[in-house]
PDB file of C-alpha atoms in Angstrom:
ATOM      1  CA  UNK A   1       5.629 -48.727 -23.053  1.00 43.00           C
ATOM      2  CA  UNK A   2       3.872 -45.936 -25.301  1.00 42.00           C
ATOM      3  CA  UNK A   3       3.397 -45.965 -28.915  1.00 38.00           C
ATOM      4  CA  UNK A   4       4.087 -43.639 -31.006  1.00 32.00           C
ATOM      5  CA  UNK A   5       0.706 -43.038 -31.972  1.00 39.00           C
ATOM      6  CA  UNK A   6      -0.197 -42.743 -28.230  1.00 42.00           C
ATOM      7  CA  UNK A   7       2.843 -40.165 -27.854  1.00 30.00           C
ATOM      8  CA  UNK A   8       1.434 -37.892 -30.663  1.00 29.00           C
ATOM      9  CA  UNK A   9      -1.936 -38.181 -28.796  1.00 37.00           C
ATOM     10  CA  UNK A  10      -0.689 -37.374 -25.708  1.00 36.00           C
ATOM     11  CA  UNK A  11       1.388 -34.231 -27.201  1.00 29.00           C
ATOM     12  CA  UNK A  12      -2.035 -33.091 -29.153  1.00 34.00           C
ATOM     13  CA  UNK A  13      -3.947 -33.402 -26.060  1.00 39.00           C
ATOM     14  CA  UNK A  14      -1.457 -31.452 -23.903  1.00 37.00           C
ATOM     15  CA  UNK A  15      -1.433 -28.507 -26.468  1.00 29.00           C
ATOM     16  CA  UNK A  16      -5.616 -28.672 -26.865  1.00 34.00           C
ATOM     17  CA  UNK A  17      -5.153 -28.389 -22.877  1.00 39.00           C
ATOM     18  CA  UNK A  18      -2.810 -25.325 -23.275  1.00 34.00           C
ATOM     19  CA  UNK A  19      -4.831 -23.647 -25.625  1.00 35.00           C
ATOM     20  CA  UNK A  20      -8.024 -24.167 -23.938  1.00 38.00           C
ATOM     21  CA  UNK A  21      -6.387 -22.541 -21.047  1.00 40.00           C
ATOM     22  CA  UNK A  22      -5.267 -19.869 -22.502  1.00 43.00           C
ATOM     23  CA  UNK A  23      -8.417 -18.995 -24.245  1.00 47.00           C
ATOM     24  CA  UNK A  24     -10.251 -19.321 -20.849  1.00 47.00           C
ATOM     25  CA  UNK A  25      -7.654 -16.986 -19.056  1.00 48.00           C
ATOM     26  CA  UNK A  26      -7.212 -14.453 -22.097  1.00 48.00           C
ATOM     27  CA  UNK A  27     -10.875 -14.514 -23.197  1.00 50.00           C
ATOM     28  CA  UNK A  28     -13.392 -16.082 -20.625  1.00 49.00           C
ATOM     29  CA  UNK A  29     -12.480 -14.991 -17.395  1.00 55.00           C
ATOM     30  CA  UNK A  30     -11.670 -11.230 -18.302  1.00 52.00           C
ATOM     31  CA  UNK A  31     -14.605 -10.740 -20.495  1.00 55.00           C
ATOM     32  CA  UNK A  32     -17.479 -12.907 -19.916  1.00 58.00           C
ATOM     33  CA  UNK A  33     -17.272 -13.456 -15.625  1.00 78.00           C
ATOM     34  CA  UNK A  34     -18.204 -11.321 -13.226  1.00 96.00           C
ATOM     35  CA  UNK A  35     -18.665 -12.114  -9.552  1.00 96.00           C
ATOM     36  CA  UNK A  36     -19.801 -10.872  -6.391  1.00 98.00           C
ATOM     37  CA  UNK A  37     -17.637 -11.184  -3.327  1.00 98.00           C
ATOM     38  CA  UNK A  38     -19.407 -10.681  -0.125  1.00 98.00           C
ATOM     39  CA  UNK A  39     -18.172 -10.091   3.324  1.00 98.00           C
ATOM     40  CA  UNK A  40     -20.000  -9.753   6.569  1.00 98.00           C
ATOM     41  CA  UNK A  41     -18.066  -8.174   9.389  1.00 98.00           C
ATOM     42  CA  UNK A  42     -18.486  -5.869  12.501  1.00 98.00           C
ATOM     43  CA  UNK A  43     -14.990  -4.585  12.928  1.00 97.00           C
ATOM     44  CA  UNK A  44     -13.813  -2.893  16.072  1.00 94.00           C
ATOM     45  CA  UNK A  45     -14.987   0.675  16.953  1.00 94.00           C
ATOM     46  CA  UNK A  46     -18.309   0.323  14.950  1.00 97.00           C
ATOM     47  CA  UNK A  47     -21.140   1.930  16.160  1.00 97.00           C
ATOM     48  CA  UNK A  48     -23.857  -0.382  17.772  1.00 95.00           C
ATOM     49  CA  UNK A  49     -26.873  -1.059  15.735  1.00 95.00           C
ATOM     50  CA  UNK A  50     -25.137   0.842  12.660  1.00 98.00           C
ATOM     51  CA  UNK A  51     -26.069  -1.630   9.602  1.00 98.00           C
ATOM     52  CA  UNK A  52     -24.299  -0.531   6.670  1.00 98.00           C
ATOM     53  CA  UNK A  53     -24.045  -2.164   3.200  1.00 98.00           C
ATOM     54  CA  UNK A  54     -21.050  -0.901   0.905  1.00 98.00           C
ATOM     55  CA  UNK A  55     -20.472  -2.006  -2.580  1.00 99.00           C
ATOM     56  CA  UNK A  56     -17.247  -1.649  -4.174  1.00 98.00           C
ATOM     57  CA  UNK A  57     -15.786  -1.445  -7.705  1.00 98.00           C
ATOM     58  CA  UNK A  58     -12.146  -1.248  -8.063  1.00 98.00           C
ATOM     59  CA  UNK A  59      -9.450  -1.230 -11.078  1.00 98.00           C
ATOM     60  CA  UNK A  60     -11.429  -0.667 -13.942  1.00 98.00           C
ATOM     61  CA  UNK A  61      -8.930  -0.129 -16.535  1.00 97.00           C
ATOM     62  CA  UNK A  62     -11.178   1.309 -19.390  1.00 97.00           C
ATOM     63  CA  UNK A  63     -10.239   0.143 -22.910  1.00 96.00           C
ATOM     64  CA  UNK A  64     -11.486  -1.737 -25.766  1.00 95.00           C
ATOM     65  CA  UNK A  65     -11.782  -4.713 -26.140  1.00 94.00           C
ATOM     66  CA  UNK A  66     -11.362  -5.753 -22.464  1.00 94.00           C
ATOM     67  CA  UNK A  67     -13.570  -3.029 -20.658  1.00 96.00           C
ATOM     68  CA  UNK A  68     -15.596  -0.846 -23.171  1.00 97.00           C
ATOM     69  CA  UNK A  69     -17.978   2.131 -22.009  1.00 97.00           C
ATOM     70  CA  UNK A  70     -20.715  -0.490 -22.382  1.00 97.00           C
ATOM     71  CA  UNK A  71     -19.282  -3.321 -20.658  1.00 97.00           C
ATOM     72  CA  UNK A  72     -18.762  -0.350 -17.324  1.00 98.00           C
ATOM     73  CA  UNK A  73     -22.376   0.220 -17.707  1.00 98.00           C
ATOM     74  CA  UNK A  74     -23.564  -3.022 -17.556  1.00 98.00           C
ATOM     75  CA  UNK A  75     -21.160  -3.578 -14.482  1.00 98.00           C
ATOM     76  CA  UNK A  76     -22.470  -0.700 -13.163  1.00 98.00           C
ATOM     77  CA  UNK A  77     -26.212  -1.631 -13.702  1.00 98.00           C
ATOM     78  CA  UNK A  78     -25.548  -5.039 -11.770  1.00 98.00           C
ATOM     79  CA  UNK A  79     -23.842  -2.879  -8.782  1.00 98.00           C
ATOM     80  CA  UNK A  80     -26.848  -1.235  -8.284  1.00 98.00           C
ATOM     81  CA  UNK A  81     -28.833  -4.357  -7.797  1.00 98.00           C
ATOM     82  CA  UNK A  82     -27.252  -4.875  -4.947  1.00 98.00           C
ATOM     83  CA  UNK A  83     -28.832  -2.238  -3.025  1.00 97.00           C
ATOM     84  CA  UNK A  84     -25.955  -1.090  -1.579  1.00 98.00           C
ATOM     85  CA  UNK A  85     -26.255   2.021   0.997  1.00 98.00           C
ATOM     86  CA  UNK A  86     -23.188   3.596  -0.540  1.00 98.00           C
ATOM     87  CA  UNK A  87     -21.182   2.983  -3.547  1.00 98.00           C
ATOM     88  CA  UNK A  88     -17.180   3.477  -3.483  1.00 98.00           C
ATOM     89  CA  UNK A  89     -14.555   3.579  -6.601  1.00 99.00           C
ATOM     90  CA  UNK A  90     -11.268   2.432  -5.582  1.00 98.00           C
ATOM     91  CA  UNK A  91      -9.130   3.856  -8.490  1.00 98.00           C
ATOM     92  CA  UNK A  92      -7.461   2.828 -11.663  1.00 98.00           C
ATOM     93  CA  UNK A  93     -10.102   4.133 -14.057  1.00 98.00           C
ATOM     94  CA  UNK A  94      -7.388   4.526 -16.975  1.00 97.00           C
ATOM     95  CA  UNK A  95      -6.118   1.406 -18.676  1.00 94.00           C
ATOM     96  CA  UNK A  96      -2.690   0.499 -17.766  1.00 84.00           C
ATOM     97  CA  UNK A  97      -1.731  -1.690 -20.839  1.00 86.00           C
ATOM     98  CA  UNK A  98      -0.992  -1.505 -24.751  1.00 84.00           C
ATOM     99  CA  UNK A  99      -2.773  -4.516 -25.858  1.00 88.00           C
ATOM    100  CA  UNK A 100      -6.054  -2.544 -26.751  1.00 89.00           C
ATOM    101  CA  UNK A 101      -7.533  -1.962 -29.741  1.00 90.00           C
ATOM    102  CA  UNK A 102      -8.767   1.324 -28.680  1.00 92.00           C
ATOM    103  CA  UNK A 103      -8.405   3.762 -25.485  1.00 93.00           C
ATOM    104  CA  UNK A 104     -11.767   4.686 -23.840  1.00 95.00           C
ATOM    105  CA  UNK A 105     -11.565   8.023 -23.070  1.00 97.00           C
ATOM    106  CA  UNK A 106     -12.053   9.849 -19.516  1.00 97.00           C
ATOM    107  CA  UNK A 107     -15.505  11.271 -20.341  1.00 97.00           C
ATOM    108  CA  UNK A 108     -16.616   8.107 -21.739  1.00 98.00           C
ATOM    109  CA  UNK A 109     -15.905   6.158 -18.567  1.00 98.00           C
ATOM    110  CA  UNK A 110     -16.947   8.991 -16.457  1.00 98.00           C
ATOM    111  CA  UNK A 111     -20.214   8.901 -18.078  1.00 98.00           C
ATOM    112  CA  UNK A 112     -20.619   5.103 -17.678  1.00 98.00           C
ATOM    113  CA  UNK A 113     -19.628   5.349 -13.885  1.00 98.00           C
ATOM    114  CA  UNK A 114     -22.610   8.101 -13.332  1.00 98.00           C
ATOM    115  CA  UNK A 115     -25.303   5.503 -14.114  1.00 98.00           C
ATOM    116  CA  UNK A 116     -24.182   4.103 -10.302  1.00 98.00           C
ATOM    117  CA  UNK A 117     -26.567   5.144  -7.756  1.00 98.00           C
ATOM    118  CA  UNK A 118     -26.822   4.551  -3.897  1.00 98.00           C
ATOM    119  CA  UNK A 119     -28.953   6.413  -1.133  1.00 98.00           C
ATOM    120  CA  UNK A 120     -25.780   8.021   0.468  1.00 98.00           C
ATOM    121  CA  UNK A 121     -23.971   8.433  -2.592  1.00 98.00           C
ATOM    122  CA  UNK A 122     -20.680   7.547  -4.947  1.00 98.00           C
ATOM    123  CA  UNK A 123     -17.567   8.101  -3.571  1.00 98.00           C
ATOM    124  CA  UNK A 124     -14.111   8.072  -5.243  1.00 98.00           C
ATOM    125  CA  UNK A 125     -10.334   7.799  -4.817  1.00 98.00           C
ATOM    126  CA  UNK A 126      -7.602   7.737  -7.791  1.00 98.00           C
ATOM    127  CA  UNK A 127      -5.129   4.793  -8.589  1.00 98.00           C
ATOM    128  CA  UNK A 128      -1.773   4.949  -9.807  1.00 98.00           C
ATOM    129  CA  UNK A 129      -2.653   4.430 -13.180  1.00 97.00           C
ATOM    130  CA  UNK A 130      -4.889   7.420 -13.141  1.00 98.00           C
ATOM    131  CA  UNK A 131      -1.819   9.552 -12.224  1.00 98.00           C
ATOM    132  CA  UNK A 132       0.669   7.598 -14.981  1.00 97.00           C
ATOM    133  CA  UNK A 133      -1.385   7.760 -17.840  1.00 96.00           C
ATOM    134  CA  UNK A 134      -1.663  12.070 -17.273  1.00 97.00           C
ATOM    135  CA  UNK A 135       1.454  13.709 -18.641  1.00 95.00           C
ATOM    136  CA  UNK A 136       0.324  16.872 -17.507  1.00 96.00           C
ATOM    137  CA  UNK A 137      -0.196  16.127 -13.961  1.00 96.00           C
ATOM    138  CA  UNK A 138       3.155  14.168 -14.218  1.00 96.00           C
ATOM    139  CA  UNK A 139       5.006  17.388 -15.400  1.00 95.00           C
ATOM    140  CA  UNK A 140       3.034  19.409 -12.497  1.00 94.00           C
ATOM    141  CA  UNK A 141       4.057  16.818  -9.989  1.00 93.00           C
ATOM    142  CA  UNK A 142       0.413  16.802  -8.648  1.00 89.00           C
ATOM    143  CA  UNK A 143      -2.622  18.823  -8.688  1.00 89.00           C
ATOM    144  CA  UNK A 144      -5.186  16.974 -10.183  1.00 94.00           C
ATOM    145  CA  UNK A 145      -5.641  14.551 -13.162  1.00 97.00           C
ATOM    146  CA  UNK A 146      -8.131  14.187 -16.035  1.00 97.00           C
ATOM    147  CA  UNK A 147      -9.575  11.674 -14.047  1.00 98.00           C
ATOM    148  CA  UNK A 148     -10.634  13.810 -11.146  1.00 98.00           C
ATOM    149  CA  UNK A 149     -12.351  16.140 -13.547  1.00 98.00           C
ATOM    150  CA  UNK A 150     -13.670  13.702 -15.355  1.00 98.00           C
ATOM    151  CA  UNK A 151     -15.470  12.117 -12.264  1.00 98.00           C
ATOM    152  CA  UNK A 152     -16.066  15.545 -10.661  1.00 98.00           C
ATOM    153  CA  UNK A 153     -17.895  16.571 -14.332  1.00 98.00           C
ATOM    154  CA  UNK A 154     -20.462  13.964 -13.670  1.00 98.00           C
ATOM    155  CA  UNK A 155     -20.995  14.490  -9.928  1.00 98.00           C
ATOM    156  CA  UNK A 156     -18.621  11.957  -8.052  1.00 98.00           C
ATOM    157  CA  UNK A 157     -16.555  13.321  -5.702  1.00 98.00           C
ATOM    158  CA  UNK A 158     -13.087  12.420  -5.206  1.00 98.00           C
ATOM    159  CA  UNK A 159     -11.149  11.881  -1.882  1.00 98.00           C
ATOM    160  CA  UNK A 160      -7.684  13.140  -2.164  1.00 96.00           C
ATOM    161  CA  UNK A 161      -6.128  13.098   1.373  1.00 98.00           C
ATOM    162  CA  UNK A 162      -9.816  14.182   2.249  1.00 98.00           C
ATOM    163  CA  UNK A 163     -12.170  13.146   4.875  1.00 98.00           C
ATOM    164  CA  UNK A 164     -16.170  13.457   5.027  1.00 98.00           C
ATOM    165  CA  UNK A 165     -18.540  12.262   7.729  1.00 98.00           C
ATOM    166  CA  UNK A 166     -22.068  10.539   6.862  1.00 98.00           C
ATOM    167  CA  UNK A 167     -24.998   9.357   8.310  1.00 98.00           C
ATOM    168  CA  UNK A 168     -27.396   6.227   8.373  1.00 97.00           C
ATOM    169  CA  UNK A 169     -30.339   6.227  10.555  1.00 96.00           C
ATOM    170  CA  UNK A 170     -29.101   8.981  12.481  1.00 96.00           C
ATOM    171  CA  UNK A 171     -25.470   6.986  13.405  1.00 97.00           C
ATOM    172  CA  UNK A 172     -22.469   8.904  11.748  1.00 98.00           C
ATOM    173  CA  UNK A 173     -19.453   7.351  10.175  1.00 98.00           C
ATOM    174  CA  UNK A 174     -16.622   8.770   8.094  1.00 98.00           C
ATOM    175  CA  UNK A 175     -15.432   7.947   4.753  1.00 98.00           C
ATOM    176  CA  UNK A 176     -11.264   9.215   4.379  1.00 98.00           C
ATOM    177  CA  UNK A 177      -9.638   8.743   1.015  1.00 98.00           C
ATOM    178  CA  UNK A 178      -6.417   8.743   0.180  1.00 98.00           C
ATOM    179  CA  UNK A 179      -4.387  10.469  -2.851  1.00 98.00           C
ATOM    180  CA  UNK A 180      -2.544   7.723  -4.366  1.00 98.00           C
ATOM    181  CA  UNK A 181       0.651   6.117  -3.127  1.00 98.00           C
ATOM    182  CA  UNK A 182       2.383   5.857  -6.257  1.00 98.00           C
ATOM    183  CA  UNK A 183       1.356   8.683  -7.824  1.00 98.00           C
ATOM    184  CA  UNK A 184       4.841  10.625  -9.403  1.00 98.00           C
ATOM    185  CA  UNK A 185       6.960   8.253 -11.590  1.00 97.00           C
ATOM    186  CA  UNK A 186      10.665   8.928 -11.680  1.00 96.00           C
ATOM    187  CA  UNK A 187      12.416  10.042 -14.513  1.00 92.00           C
ATOM    188  CA  UNK A 188      14.886  12.627 -16.042  1.00 89.00           C
ATOM    189  CA  UNK A 189      12.268  14.431 -17.607  1.00 89.00           C
ATOM    190  CA  UNK A 190      10.103  14.884 -14.667  1.00 89.00           C
ATOM    191  CA  UNK A 191      12.991  15.924 -12.376  1.00 89.00           C
ATOM    192  CA  UNK A 192      12.335  12.843  -9.916  1.00 94.00           C
ATOM    193  CA  UNK A 193      14.980  10.071  -8.995  1.00 94.00           C
ATOM    194  CA  UNK A 194      12.630   8.046  -7.681  1.00 95.00           C
ATOM    195  CA  UNK A 195       8.697   7.565  -7.538  1.00 96.00           C
ATOM    196  CA  UNK A 196       6.636   9.756  -5.143  1.00 97.00           C
ATOM    197  CA  UNK A 197       3.363   9.527  -3.437  1.00 98.00           C
ATOM    198  CA  UNK A 198       1.067  11.990  -2.932  1.00 98.00           C
ATOM    199  CA  UNK A 199      -1.120  10.548   0.186  1.00 98.00           C
ATOM    200  CA  UNK A 200      -1.151  11.797   3.491  1.00 98.00           C
ATOM    201  CA  UNK A 201      -2.648   9.444   6.069  1.00 98.00           C
ATOM    202  CA  UNK A 202      -1.995  11.806   9.212  1.00 98.00           C
ATOM    203  CA  UNK A 203      -3.430  14.719   7.447  1.00 98.00           C
ATOM    204  CA  UNK A 204      -6.443  12.878   6.434  1.00 98.00           C
ATOM    205  CA  UNK A 205      -7.149  11.215   9.646  1.00 98.00           C
ATOM    206  CA  UNK A 206      -6.625  14.729  11.225  1.00 98.00           C
ATOM    207  CA  UNK A 207      -9.969  15.630   9.833  1.00 98.00           C
ATOM    208  CA  UNK A 208     -11.828  13.040  11.697  1.00 98.00           C
ATOM    209  CA  UNK A 209     -13.340  15.140  14.403  1.00 97.00           C
ATOM    210  CA  UNK A 210     -15.418  12.474  16.469  1.00 97.00           C
ATOM    211  CA  UNK A 211     -15.624   8.941  17.643  1.00 97.00           C
ATOM    212  CA  UNK A 212     -17.874   7.782  14.655  1.00 98.00           C
ATOM    213  CA  UNK A 213     -16.259   5.106  12.837  1.00 98.00           C
ATOM    214  CA  UNK A 214     -13.578   5.271   9.712  1.00 98.00           C
ATOM    215  CA  UNK A 215     -13.593   3.548   6.691  1.00 98.00           C
ATOM    216  CA  UNK A 216     -10.398   4.199   4.706  1.00 98.00           C
ATOM    217  CA  UNK A 217     -10.345   4.233   1.169  1.00 99.00           C
ATOM    218  CA  UNK A 218      -6.538   3.583  -0.305  1.00 98.00           C
ATOM    219  CA  UNK A 219      -5.923   2.104  -3.623  1.00 98.00           C
ATOM    220  CA  UNK A 220      -2.899   0.363  -2.896  1.00 98.00           C
ATOM    221  CA  UNK A 221      -3.163  -1.904   0.325  1.00 98.00           C
ATOM    222  CA  UNK A 222       0.521  -1.471   1.312  1.00 98.00           C
ATOM    223  CA  UNK A 223      -0.398   1.246   3.533  1.00 98.00           C
ATOM    224  CA  UNK A 224      -2.280  -0.916   5.683  1.00 98.00           C
ATOM    225  CA  UNK A 225       0.840  -1.600   8.686  1.00 98.00           C
ATOM    226  CA  UNK A 226       0.562   2.358   9.070  1.00 98.00           C
ATOM    227  CA  UNK A 227      -3.309   2.164   9.278  1.00 98.00           C
ATOM    228  CA  UNK A 228      -4.277   3.409  13.117  1.00 97.00           C
ATOM    229  CA  UNK A 229      -6.826   0.897  15.113  1.00 96.00           C
ATOM    230  CA  UNK A 230      -8.833   4.178  15.055  1.00 97.00           C
ATOM    231  CA  UNK A 231      -9.837   3.313  11.136  1.00 98.00           C
ATOM    232  CA  UNK A 232     -12.796   0.286  11.382  1.00 98.00           C
ATOM    233  CA  UNK A 233     -11.865  -1.024   7.746  1.00 98.00           C
ATOM    234  CA  UNK A 234      -9.651  -0.143   5.332  1.00 98.00           C
ATOM    235  CA  UNK A 235     -10.590  -0.615   1.530  1.00 99.00           C
ATOM    236  CA  UNK A 236      -8.001  -1.118  -1.394  1.00 98.00           C
ATOM    237  CA  UNK A 237      -7.483  -2.689  -4.777  1.00 98.00           C
ATOM    238  CA  UNK A 238      -4.477  -2.401  -7.368  1.00 98.00           C
ATOM    239  CA  UNK A 239      -3.383  -5.872  -7.030  1.00 97.00           C
ATOM    240  CA  UNK A 240      -6.070  -7.727  -9.044  1.00 96.00           C
ATOM    241  CA  UNK A 241      -5.672 -10.449  -6.450  1.00 95.00           C
ATOM    242  CA  UNK A 242      -2.254 -10.845  -8.434  1.00 95.00           C
ATOM    243  CA  UNK A 243      -4.637 -11.535 -11.592  1.00 94.00           C
ATOM    244  CA  UNK A 244      -3.514 -15.351 -11.571  1.00 95.00           C
ATOM    245  CA  UNK A 245      -4.212 -16.822  -8.645  1.00 93.00           C
ATOM    246  CA  UNK A 246      -3.464 -20.809  -7.716  1.00 90.00           C
ATOM    247  CA  UNK A 247      -4.636 -22.352  -4.304  1.00 88.00           C
ATOM    248  CA  UNK A 248      -5.001 -19.088  -2.831  1.00 86.00           C
ATOM    249  CA  UNK A 249      -1.557 -17.367  -3.821  1.00 91.00           C
ATOM    250  CA  UNK A 250      -0.378 -15.513  -6.822  1.00 91.00           C
ATOM    251  CA  UNK A 251       3.112 -15.728  -8.589  1.00 93.00           C
ATOM    252  CA  UNK A 252       3.224 -12.212  -8.712  1.00 91.00           C
ATOM    253  CA  UNK A 253       1.485  -9.353  -6.791  1.00 95.00           C
ATOM    254  CA  UNK A 254       2.314  -5.548  -7.568  1.00 95.00           C
ATOM    255  CA  UNK A 255       2.994  -5.012  -3.486  1.00 96.00           C
ATOM    256  CA  UNK A 256       5.993  -5.028  -1.890  1.00 96.00           C
ATOM    257  CA  UNK A 257       4.523  -7.193   0.825  1.00 97.00           C
ATOM    258  CA  UNK A 258       3.784 -10.094  -1.847  1.00 96.00           C
ATOM    259  CA  UNK A 259       1.020 -12.141  -1.094  1.00 97.00           C
ATOM    260  CA  UNK A 260      -0.039 -10.713   2.611  1.00 97.00           C
ATOM    261  CA  UNK A 261      -2.251  -8.186   0.862  1.00 98.00           C
ATOM    262  CA  UNK A 262      -2.710  -9.693  -2.281  1.00 97.00           C
ATOM    263  CA  UNK A 263      -6.890 -10.700  -1.879  1.00 97.00           C
ATOM    264  CA  UNK A 264      -9.379 -10.657   0.354  1.00 97.00           C
ATOM    265  CA  UNK A 265     -10.269  -9.953   3.874  1.00 98.00           C
ATOM    266  CA  UNK A 266      -7.200  -9.878   6.188  1.00 98.00           C
ATOM    267  CA  UNK A 267      -6.932  -9.253   9.747  1.00 98.00           C
ATOM    268  CA  UNK A 268      -3.992  -7.893  11.534  1.00 97.00           C
ATOM    269  CA  UNK A 269      -3.796  -7.037  15.183  1.00 94.00           C
ATOM    270  CA  UNK A 270      -7.281  -6.207  15.578  1.00 94.00           C
ATOM    271  CA  UNK A 271      -7.396  -4.386  12.060  1.00 97.00           C
ATOM    272  CA  UNK A 272      -9.474  -5.284   9.024  1.00 98.00           C
ATOM    273  CA  UNK A 273      -8.689  -4.735   5.352  1.00 98.00           C
ATOM    274  CA  UNK A 274     -10.494  -5.947   2.508  1.00 98.00           C
ATOM    275  CA  UNK A 275      -8.507  -6.194  -0.840  1.00 98.00           C
ATOM    276  CA  UNK A 276     -10.725  -6.311  -3.945  1.00 98.00           C
ATOM    277  CA  UNK A 277      -9.859  -8.635  -6.805  1.00 97.00           C
ATOM    278  CA  UNK A 278     -10.630  -5.847  -9.324  1.00 98.00           C
ATOM    279  CA  UNK A 279     -12.408  -5.877 -12.396  1.00 98.00           C
ATOM    280  CA  UNK A 280     -10.063  -5.182 -15.413  1.00 96.00           C
ATOM    281  CA  UNK A 281      -6.748  -6.001 -16.343  1.00 95.00           C
ATOM    282  CA  UNK A 282      -3.174  -4.509 -16.288  1.00 91.00           C
ATOM    283  CA  UNK A 283       0.342  -5.167 -18.302  1.00 89.00           C
ATOM    284  CA  UNK A 284      -1.722  -7.920 -20.031  1.00 90.00           C
ATOM    285  CA  UNK A 285      -5.568  -8.917 -20.449  1.00 93.00           C
ATOM    286  CA  UNK A 286      -4.993 -12.445 -18.732  1.00 92.00           C
ATOM    287  CA  UNK A 287      -7.116 -13.711 -15.429  1.00 94.00           C
ATOM    288  CA  UNK A 288      -7.135 -16.775 -14.105  1.00 94.00           C
ATOM    289  CA  UNK A 289      -8.265 -18.252 -10.467  1.00 94.00           C
ATOM    290  CA  UNK A 290      -9.553 -14.381  -9.762  1.00 94.00           C
ATOM    291  CA  UNK A 291     -12.272 -13.343 -11.992  1.00 95.00           C
ATOM    292  CA  UNK A 292     -13.445  -9.738 -12.217  1.00 97.00           C
ATOM    293  CA  UNK A 293     -15.706  -8.830  -9.113  1.00 98.00           C
ATOM    294  CA  UNK A 294     -17.755  -6.547  -7.524  1.00 98.00           C
ATOM    295  CA  UNK A 295     -17.255  -6.196  -3.449  1.00 98.00           C
ATOM    296  CA  UNK A 296     -20.443  -6.329  -1.270  1.00 98.00           C
ATOM    297  CA  UNK A 297     -19.680  -5.766   2.383  1.00 98.00           C
ATOM    298  CA  UNK A 298     -22.488  -5.521   4.994  1.00 98.00           C
ATOM    299  CA  UNK A 299     -20.776  -3.812   7.981  1.00 98.00           C
ATOM    300  CA  UNK A 300     -22.676  -4.093  11.546  1.00 97.00           C
TER     301      UNK A 300
END
């Protein structure tokens, strides 16, 4: 039988454990940890003898104190050390929460991202928060966001339903980048009754003019069931791995498919997608079991 002293010791230990866990989830994992998620694969349709290292950064969500311009710069330096042939940015540079001490202006986070270097360049797409945080873009119902302009100003090309052919060692491959699938919010002030995407998968793929392999950049992984076999690999972010993850599953995932595309390398019917756990936080500054990460993919 437990004594009164033993009971309070047990309760005290439980409270201390909860506080420690909370401190880890709110402070250490979002701010102090940075993982490197590595994948190696030769997907269907990949050109023989084409060796390509892709470094991917997703879901930065620039804001103080969680993702300052200085921290973004440090992450970019670490990404450069990974010696990718090409670097991709998978969207959501703008903050996605109100629990901040200060917002980081697009001119600051884009300047930090401009420190990224790769022989075949740095290539970007937009995410839903980049659209949602831009009232002018919402009012216009499209065109471009302040994120598009900020990245263009520092020389980083943004792919909005666009495909571009690159080469390494004389062997070609394509980057095809989609505009965001959740770009336009519903609301009376916008004159929209439902959320609208600006992605055009068919139109983007129509720009691919030869048999070289295609890497598709799509912020939300929910597009994956529609991706044709012609695409060798899809790269996505958006989910943050659920931001809280236990035993390979997350209680909440911002996807209509739940945990199906929450995180990692998924193969369906011979098609491949890699979903990054991302770097920043959305809604609340909490991460547990899915620390911020840079993704490195070795193809071929």
